[in-house]
Amino acid sequence: MEGWLLELCGWSRVGDEITLSFGLRYPGGVAMIVHVADVERIIGHRADIDLRWDTIRFGITTHDAGHKLTDADFDLAKRIDEIAAAHGAEPIDC
């Protein structure tokens, strides 16, 4: 699974979760969350999301697998990267 992290710019592993924060003002963050939530509903996998005034943080792990990392987590991370780019969100520490 570590090979997946090499493909994901800015994502880091913290225990059995991968995380990334994006710089984006609050209104843009709300729009991005709606977009991500729509994709999550379709694929049946969800991230923990923390929205602040100028940042949005995603934390991903597979809750149904006992909070372990699975391929579904890395797939969702790639999708979040694509959505972030569409919203003009810049990864922090990438």
C-alpha positions in Angstrom: 0.0 0.0 0.0 2.9 2.4 0.5 3.4 2.5 -3.3 0.0 4.2 -3.6 1.3 7.1 -1.4 4.0 7.7 -3.9 1.4 8.4 -6.6 -0.6 10.8 -4.4 1.0 14.2 -4.0 0.8 15.5 -0.5 -1.1 12.7 1.1 0.6 11.3 4.2 -0.1 8.2 6.3 -0.9 8.7 9.9 -1.4 5.2 11.4 -4.1 3.6 9.4 -5.4 6.8 7.8 -4.2 8.9 4.9 -4.6 12.6 5.2 -4.3 15.8 3.1 -5.2 19.4 3.6 -6.0 21.8 0.8 -5.9 25.6 0.9 -9.3 26.9 0.0 -11.5 29.7 1.4 -14.6 28.6 3.3 -17.2 29.1 0.5 -15.1 27.1 -1.9 -14.6 24.5 0.7 -18.3 24.1 1.1 -18.8 23.6 -2.6 -15.9 21.1 -2.7 -17.5 19.1 0.2 -20.8 18.9 -1.7 -18.9 17.6 -4.8 -16.9 15.1 -2.8 -20.0 13.9 -1.0 -21.8 13.3 -4.3 -18.9 11.1 -5.5 -18.8 9.3 -2.1 -22.4 8.5 -2.3 -21.9 6.9 -5.7 -18.9 4.8 -4.8 -20.1 4.0 -1.2 -17.0 5.1 0.6 -16.5 8.2 2.7 -13.8 10.5 4.1 -13.7 12.4 7.4 -13.8 16.1 6.5 -12.7 19.0 8.6 -13.6 22.4 7.1 -11.9 25.6 8.5 -12.0 29.2 7.2 -9.1 28.7 4.7 -8.4 25.0 4.7 -10.2 21.7 4.2 -8.7 18.5 5.5 -9.6 15.0 4.4 -8.8 11.8 6.5 -9.5 8.5 4.8 -9.6 5.0 6.3 -12.0 2.1 5.8 -14.2 2.0 8.8 -15.9 -1.2 7.8 -12.5 -2.9 7.7 -11.7 -2.0 11.3 -10.2 1.4 10.5 -7.6 -0.2 8.2 -6.3 1.2 4.8 -7.7 -0.5 1.7 -7.5 0.1 -2.0 -10.8 2.0 -1.7 -9.1 4.6 0.4 -6.5 5.3 -2.2 -9.1 5.4 -5.0 -11.1 8.0 -3.0 -7.9 10.0 -2.4 -7.3 10.1 -6.2 -10.9 11.2 -6.8 -10.6 13.9 -4.1 -7.4 15.2 -5.9 -9.3 15.5 -9.1 -12.2 17.3 -7.4 -9.8 19.6 -5.6 -8.2 20.6 -8.9 -11.6 21.3 -10.4 -12.3 23.7 -7.5 -8.9 25.3 -7.7 -7.9 24.0 -4.3 -4.1 23.7 -3.7 -2.7 20.8 -1.6 -0.8 22.0 1.4 2.7 20.5 1.7 2.8 19.0 -1.8 
